[in-house]
C-alpha positions as MATLAB code, in Angstrom:
seq = 'XXXXXXXXXXXXXXXXXXXXXXXXXXXXXXXXXXXXXXXXXXXXXXXXXXXXXXXXXXXXXXXXXXXXXXXXXXXXXXXXXXXXXXXXXXXXXXXXXXXXXXXXXXXXXXXXXXXXXXXXXXXXXXXXXXXXXXXXXXXXXXXXXXXXXXXXXXXXXXXXXXXXXXXXXXXXXXXXXXXXXXXXXXXXXXXXXXXXXXXXXXXXXXXXXXXXXXXXXXXXXXXXXXXXXXXXXXXXXXXXXXXXXXXXXXXXXXXXXXXXXXXXXXXXXXXXXXXXXXXXXXXXXXXXXXXXXXXXXXXXXXXXXXXXXXXXXXXXXXXXXXXXXXXXXXXXXXXXXXXXXXXXXXXXXXXXXXXXXXXXXXXXXXXXXXXXXXXXXXXXXXXXXXXXXXXXXXXXXXXXXXXXXXXXXXXXXXXXXXXXXXXXXXXXXXXXXXXXXXXXXXXXXXXXXXXXXXXXXXXXXXXXXXX';
ca = [
      19.112  103.750  128.550;
      16.794  106.282  127.085;
      16.213  109.305  129.206;
      13.391  111.781  128.456;
      13.037  115.143  129.998;
       9.626  116.927  129.970;
       8.569  120.279  130.957;
       5.242  120.796  132.528;
       3.150  123.187  130.594;
       1.964  126.068  132.648;
      -1.345  127.225  131.480;
      -2.248  130.720  132.145;
      -5.998  131.109  132.165;
      -7.379  134.536  131.980;
     -10.979  134.855  133.085;
     -12.628  137.781  131.603;
     -15.518  139.431  133.442;
     -18.711  137.756  132.677;
     -20.759  139.539  130.228;
     -24.265  139.301  130.821;
     -26.030  137.584  128.009;
     -23.612  139.269  125.632;
     -21.994  136.139  124.232;
     -18.730  136.168  126.309;
     -16.363  132.938  125.837;
     -13.408  131.149  127.591;
      -9.870  131.348  125.775;
      -8.616  128.061  124.268;
      -5.550  126.312  125.939;
      -2.120  126.864  124.026;
      -0.354  123.564  122.679;
       3.503  123.386  123.406;
       6.457  120.896  123.306;
       6.204  118.354  126.089;
       8.982  115.766  125.395;
      11.727  114.670  122.991;
      13.278  111.192  122.618;
      16.153  109.826  120.489;
      14.850  106.720  118.782;
      18.065  104.723  119.485;
      18.722  103.936  123.109;
      22.333  102.778  122.399;
      24.279  102.187  119.211;
      27.114   99.731  118.416;
      29.380  100.838  115.536;
      32.626   99.802  113.822;
      35.380  102.311  113.073;
      34.541  104.036  109.784;
      30.808  103.305  109.873;
      28.046  105.971  109.787;
      24.679  105.936  111.569;
      21.733  108.308  111.260;
      20.114  109.277  114.562;
      16.421  110.242  114.638;
      14.256  111.636  117.395;
      10.521  111.854  118.180;
       8.636  114.517  120.129;
       5.247  115.099  121.761;
       2.814  116.358  121.029;
       3.402  115.225  117.505;
       1.012  117.751  116.035;
       3.171  120.762  116.774;
       5.760  122.148  114.448;
       9.018  120.033  114.438;
      11.430  121.428  117.037;
      14.818  122.787  115.995;
      17.534  120.160  116.788;
      21.199  120.519  117.770;
      23.501  117.447  117.977;
      26.788  117.320  120.000;
      29.352  114.508  120.625;
      31.005  114.235  124.010;
      34.236  112.917  122.349;
      34.782  113.887  118.756;
      37.912  111.704  118.540;
      35.648  108.666  118.997;
      32.564  109.882  117.110;
      31.512  112.943  115.194;
      27.949  114.069  114.508;
      26.687  116.613  112.018;
      23.742  118.994  112.253;
      21.378  116.368  110.879;
      22.341  113.725  113.474;
      24.595  111.699  111.177;
      27.165  109.945  113.427;
      30.561  108.727  112.128;
      32.717  106.281  114.098;
      36.319  107.531  114.243;
      38.157  105.192  116.615;
      37.583  102.569  119.280;
      35.898  103.966  122.396;
      32.651  105.304  123.841;
      30.980  108.680  123.314;
      27.657  110.264  124.172;
      25.568  112.041  121.544;
      23.370  114.783  123.061;
      20.248  116.162  121.361;
      18.973  119.600  122.256;
      15.449  120.337  120.891;
      13.993  123.852  120.974;
      10.349  124.855  120.272;
       8.518  128.105  121.167;
      11.145  128.923  123.807;
      10.972  125.513  125.369;
      14.293  123.544  125.422;
      14.372  119.781  125.992;
      17.310  117.280  125.749;
      18.012  113.601  125.319;
      21.193  111.424  125.089;
      22.379  108.345  123.227;
      25.488  106.249  123.989;
      27.657  105.215  121.021;
      30.126  102.322  121.408;
      32.786  102.090  118.690;
      34.855   98.958  118.121;
      37.709   98.196  115.714;
      37.242   96.466  112.402;
      39.147   93.212  112.829;
      41.225   91.764  110.008;
      39.878   88.590  108.491;
      42.591   87.740  105.971;
      45.910   88.864  104.499;
      47.344   88.101  101.075;
      50.769   88.661   99.482;
      51.483   90.015   96.030;
      53.499   86.853   95.260;
      53.098   83.297   96.417;
      56.444   82.118   95.010;
      59.705   83.830   94.128;
      62.798   82.701   92.270;
      65.892   84.776   93.002;
      69.642   84.619   92.672;
      71.905   85.204   95.635;
      72.225   88.936   96.255;
      69.010   89.872   94.441;
      66.117   91.645   96.182;
      62.354   91.778   95.669;
      59.638   93.902   97.287;
      56.603   91.945   98.507;
      53.306   93.807   99.026;
      50.382   92.725  101.176;
      46.640   93.340  101.353;
      44.601   93.052  104.554;
      40.875   92.249  104.396;
      38.417   93.751  104.888;
      39.559   96.954  103.221;
      38.357   99.076  106.136;
      40.105   97.022  108.792;
      41.470   99.050  111.654;
      44.518   96.837  112.162;
      47.239   97.839  109.693;
      50.445   96.651  111.412;
      52.175   93.470  110.230;
      55.226   91.427  111.186;
      57.678   89.810  108.727;
      59.768   86.678  109.252;
      61.871   84.153  107.336;
      62.243   80.452  107.869;
      65.936   80.431  106.874;
      68.154   83.517  107.063;
      70.932   81.683  105.215;
      68.690   81.591  102.155;
      66.636   84.798  102.410;
      66.018   87.649  104.823;
      63.178   90.179  104.842;
      62.918   93.790  106.020;
      59.575   95.593  105.731;
      58.648   93.400  102.800;
      61.976   93.662  100.962;
      63.310   90.145  100.448;
      67.070   89.686   99.982;
      68.439   86.372   98.755;
      71.463   85.421  100.868;
      72.310   81.914   99.699;
      71.193   78.963   97.648;
      68.211   76.961   98.901;
      64.574   77.485   99.858;
      62.898   79.604  102.519;
      59.416   80.829  103.408;
      58.729   84.512  103.937;
      55.743   85.040  106.253;
      53.708   88.177  106.919;
      51.404   88.156  109.965;
      48.767   90.663  111.042;
      50.053   92.008  114.359;
      48.372   90.512  117.401;
      46.627   87.797  115.378;
      47.366   84.436  113.823;
      46.261   85.658  110.392;
      49.202   85.249  107.987;
      50.314   84.594  104.432;
      53.512   83.037  103.067;
      55.667   83.265   99.980;
      58.009   80.433   99.044;
      61.434   81.735   97.962;
      63.824   79.637   95.878;
      67.378   80.976   95.574;
      69.580   79.685   92.791;
      73.351   79.520   93.389;
      75.532   82.058   91.555;
      78.331   80.117   89.904;
      81.961   81.280   89.941;
      82.863   82.574   86.474;
      86.496   83.580   86.954;
      89.350   83.599   89.476;
      92.006   86.297   89.121;
      95.334   85.865   90.929;
      97.346   88.886   92.085;
     100.412   87.536   90.201;
     100.900   85.156   87.285;
     104.649   84.718   87.942;
     106.646   85.155   91.143;
     110.247   84.667   92.274;
     110.711   83.674   95.918;
     113.923   83.181   97.885;
     114.344   79.803   99.492;
     112.849   79.393  102.981;
     110.736   82.529  102.421;
     106.985   82.998  101.929;
     104.902   84.962   99.450;
     101.178   85.693   99.701;
      99.027   85.379   96.597;
      95.534   86.906   96.651;
      92.640   85.684   94.536;
      89.591   87.659   93.371;
      86.466   85.606   92.705;
      84.008   86.857   90.062;
      81.193   87.652   90.151;
      81.304   89.237   93.587;
      77.973   87.648   94.530;
      79.073   84.104   93.733;
      77.336   81.763   96.150;
      80.310   79.570   97.044;
      83.644   81.416   97.049;
      85.573   78.502   98.529;
      89.003   78.166   96.890;
      91.151   75.046   96.573;
      94.925   75.705   96.450;
      97.593   73.238   95.261;
     101.251   73.011   94.195;
     102.605   70.983   91.278;
     105.698   70.087   93.354;
     105.448   70.361   97.107;
     109.155   69.591   97.521;
     109.832   72.960   95.867;
     106.960   74.987   97.368;
     103.698   74.422   99.221;
     100.664   76.688   99.426;
      97.937   77.219  102.006;
      95.220   79.863  101.677;
      97.378   81.651   99.119;
     100.556   81.686  101.271;
     103.370   80.121   99.217;
     106.253   78.653  101.264;
     109.567   77.948   99.511;
     111.378   74.716  100.422;
     114.169   74.335   97.887;
     115.565   75.933   94.749;
     113.497   74.998   91.710;
     110.271   75.702   89.844;
     106.640   74.714   90.312;
     103.104   75.869   89.527;
     100.616   77.096   92.118;
      96.966   76.491   91.144;
      93.714   77.720   92.619;
      90.314   76.268   91.704;
      86.679   76.953   92.489;
      84.920   74.542   94.855;
      83.346   72.656   91.940;
      86.676   72.542   90.086;
      85.247   74.221   86.979;
      87.273   77.446   87.197;
      91.049   77.571   87.679;
      93.904   80.089   87.748;
      97.674   79.472   87.904;
     100.891   81.190   88.983;
     104.372   80.093   87.914;
     106.816   80.043   90.853;
     110.627   80.074   90.816;
     112.518   79.440   94.044;
     115.998   80.993   94.078;
     118.888   80.911   96.604;
     118.722   83.410   99.454;
     120.425   86.664   98.456;
     122.900   88.584  100.623;
     121.493   91.852  101.974;
     124.467   93.163  103.952;
     127.618   92.524  106.006;
     129.041   93.730  109.333;
     132.712   93.437  110.415;
     133.447   93.296  114.138;
     135.886   95.849  115.547;
     139.433   94.709  116.361;
     141.367   95.951  119.401;
     144.723   97.598  118.828;
     147.354   95.165  117.613;
     151.044   94.886  118.440;
     153.630   94.502  115.756;
     153.851   90.795  114.991;
     150.275   90.034  116.067;
     148.075   87.869  113.867;
     144.304   87.956  114.215;
     141.317   86.573  112.334;
     138.740   88.935  110.880;
     135.296   88.275  112.352;
     132.276   89.305  110.256;
     128.580   88.505  109.756;
     126.826   88.164  106.415;
     123.098   88.949  106.359;
     120.774   87.168  106.284;
     122.373   84.322  108.179;
     120.931   81.766  105.725;
     122.266   83.541  102.626;
     123.329   80.982  100.047;
     126.614   82.614   99.017;
     128.648   83.925  101.944;
     131.940   84.217  100.086;
     133.842   87.450  100.796;
     137.094   89.209   99.911;
     139.194   91.000  102.558;
     141.525   93.854  101.651;
     143.834   96.305  103.465;
     144.529   99.828  102.251;
     147.955   99.811  103.980;
     149.636   96.441  103.767;
     152.863   97.852  105.215;
     150.989   98.231  108.503;
     148.466   95.374  108.222;
     148.557   92.680  105.558;
     145.847   90.105  104.729;
     146.124   86.414  104.058;
     142.750   84.712  103.706;
     140.822   85.812  106.787;
     143.974   86.478  108.879;
     145.495   89.890  109.522;
     149.202   90.402  110.265;
     150.415   93.520  112.146;
     153.628   94.535  110.362;
     154.471   97.999  111.687;
     153.128  100.772  113.859;
     150.373  102.721  112.144;
     146.758  102.364  110.948;
     145.113  100.463  108.098;
     141.499  100.219  106.888;
     140.308   96.644  106.505;
     137.363   96.124  104.123;
     135.295   92.956  103.785;
     133.174   92.697  100.581;
     130.581   90.040   99.770;
     130.733   88.182   96.487;
     126.925   88.226   96.252;
     125.719   91.795   95.928;
     129.145   93.356   96.663;
     128.066   94.650  100.052;
     131.004   95.903  102.149;
     131.951   96.903  105.674;
     135.163   98.652  106.776;
     136.967   98.950  110.132;
     140.149  100.796  111.151;
     142.907   98.633  112.652;
     145.609  100.309  114.737;
     149.047   98.775  115.260;
     151.093  100.057  118.189;
     153.955   98.983  120.458;
     153.518   97.278  123.795;
     154.433  100.372  125.837;
     151.319  102.249  124.692;
     149.221   99.530  126.266;
     150.797   99.874  129.695;
     148.982  102.301  131.994;
     150.764  104.046  134.922;
     149.215  105.761  137.945;
     151.002  107.494  140.836;
     150.103  107.789  144.500;
     152.075  110.252  146.686;
     151.610  111.245  150.320;
     153.953  113.736  151.949;
     155.358  117.205  151.327;
     156.282  118.973  148.116;
     158.505  121.990  148.666;
     159.603  123.679  145.490;
     159.466  120.325  143.678;
     161.310  118.430  146.370;
     159.148  115.509  147.545;
     159.385  113.838  150.934;
     157.100  111.070  152.068;
     155.977  107.870  150.423;
     155.468  107.214  146.700;
     153.847  104.257  144.979;
     153.284  103.542  141.296;
     150.635  101.294  139.763;
     151.126   99.563  136.391;
     148.218   97.969  134.470;
     148.590   95.721  131.426;
     145.854   96.823  128.983;
     147.122   94.590  126.182;
     145.971   91.104  125.364;
     149.510   89.787  125.904;
     151.507   88.731  128.946;
     154.637   90.763  129.774;
     157.465   90.181  132.289;
     158.403   92.999  134.700;
     162.194   93.046  135.193;
     163.066   96.230  137.128;
     161.407   99.047  139.088;
     163.187  102.395  139.709;
     162.546  105.811  141.284;
     164.903  108.499  139.902;
     165.549  112.110  140.953;
     164.743  114.110  137.830;
     167.332  116.800  138.635;
     170.485  114.786  139.147;
     169.192  111.497  137.639;
     170.288  109.519  140.685;
     168.366  106.321  141.504;
     166.786  106.744  144.910;
     164.995  103.366  144.986;
     164.981  100.249  142.827;
     164.316   96.525  142.775;
     164.838   93.616  140.396;
     163.254   91.107  142.740;
     161.346   88.687  140.507;
     159.039   87.812  143.376;
     157.897   91.446  143.453;
     157.896   91.907  139.705;
     157.461   88.798  137.577;
     154.763   88.351  134.900;
     151.957   90.830  134.307;
     148.968   89.162  132.699;
     146.427   90.973  130.444;
     144.287   93.252  132.605;
     146.470   92.712  135.714;
     147.729   95.593  137.939;
     150.783   95.662  140.268;
     152.184   98.440  142.471;
     155.663   99.180  143.925;
     157.252  102.160  145.710;
     158.827  103.419  148.897;
     157.744  105.173  152.102;
     161.064  106.891  152.929;
     161.391  109.331  150.066;
     163.483  112.342  151.189;
     163.847  115.538  149.195;
     163.671  113.922  145.764;
     163.139  116.464  143.042;
     160.076  115.637  140.879;
     160.544  111.844  141.110;
     160.431  109.721  137.961;
     159.118  106.150  138.231;
     160.467  103.706  135.621;
     159.167  100.206  134.944;
     161.285   97.808  132.836;
     159.695   94.783  131.157;
     160.171   92.321  128.342;
     157.748   91.153  125.661;
     158.322   88.732  122.835;
     162.065   88.699  123.563;
     162.397   92.478  123.423;
     163.103   94.872  126.343;
     160.912   97.926  126.984;
     160.487  100.565  129.621;
     157.736  103.010  130.625;
     158.073  105.971  132.976;
     156.083  108.761  134.629;
     157.082  111.899  136.581;
     155.317  113.287  139.597;
     155.444  117.068  140.012;
];
């Protein structure tokens, strides 16, 4: 509402002394500013508009007062010295007029309401686009009216598999059609561009190998490069000319039997093809390992045990040799222990000539008999009194027969205890232990225990002294 402020004029009247008949007169009243008023009570404006404010004053006959204009919120409206108001942004501001005349100051106010300039339409730089997969295009938009306050927009696509959009940049992602839409934020005002994406055809397929050799029952992976890189459909169709020889799935070739075939790969439409010639060969030997052999006795025969790698190698034929046939001789895969000593046995593969060597020791039966002594009593200057037992263990892989047990005085070689009782002696199997002795040993000088046994028709003995 308009608000006027007035200032009562104070009239100072000076009465001069009356002058008798001398023509004395009364001073005239002085005319001053009484009121000012802005002609607009309230103003509605759009952002960006300008409006000229005017004011009136009374009495109108006096000289025009000096005017000063001020905005209560210059971010909403500005006003210049002549009262020209410019709308800056949405909001409300008060414009104050201060009028000054002959020392008298009067004011008035006007309310300015600023509103945004709403968008009425939006248009795109293109209504239709034709792209190839992988290509991009920048769409531009125009919002009407030109001075609209709303500048923000939102982008969307109807089919991301065909085209996507980011801040107006359209990227073709696959063959087909899609609509790109731009919408003025907060409104339903929009514009669309129809995008048609043509498929990019496969021009070439390059295989990692044109010829390969694969061992039977093995696999080999072929890789395929599709050109151009942005081809729309990179689906590949793999096939083998003879699946009894080799099959293929996603580039993985699996060998089934010795022979030859051709692996082919085609584009989805069958227009582009690439081939690889495949030869399947027998599995090659990669190594051999011979198992160790325990010590042999003269006359023993044993088979050589070995492993050829891989286990499915096609040719597992080997040759076996001895570097000392006087000790160990070879016949086929059998070894014969001929005399005491050591020989190196080497097994060599026919395929690849891989070899493995072990040392074979030939000894007599006595070296495989282990003796232990157990004594409890006194030992005075080598003379033993008490009880003495001896333990014999058969560490060979053969059975022996114990025939006699003796305890002998090492000084005078007299037998102080003995037995040939078969029930106490008898057979001694591989790994078996027996013990014999006496508990009435009296002053026997450093006793010697002797075990007699037979093996393979021959007689042997083994002894041990206790000190």
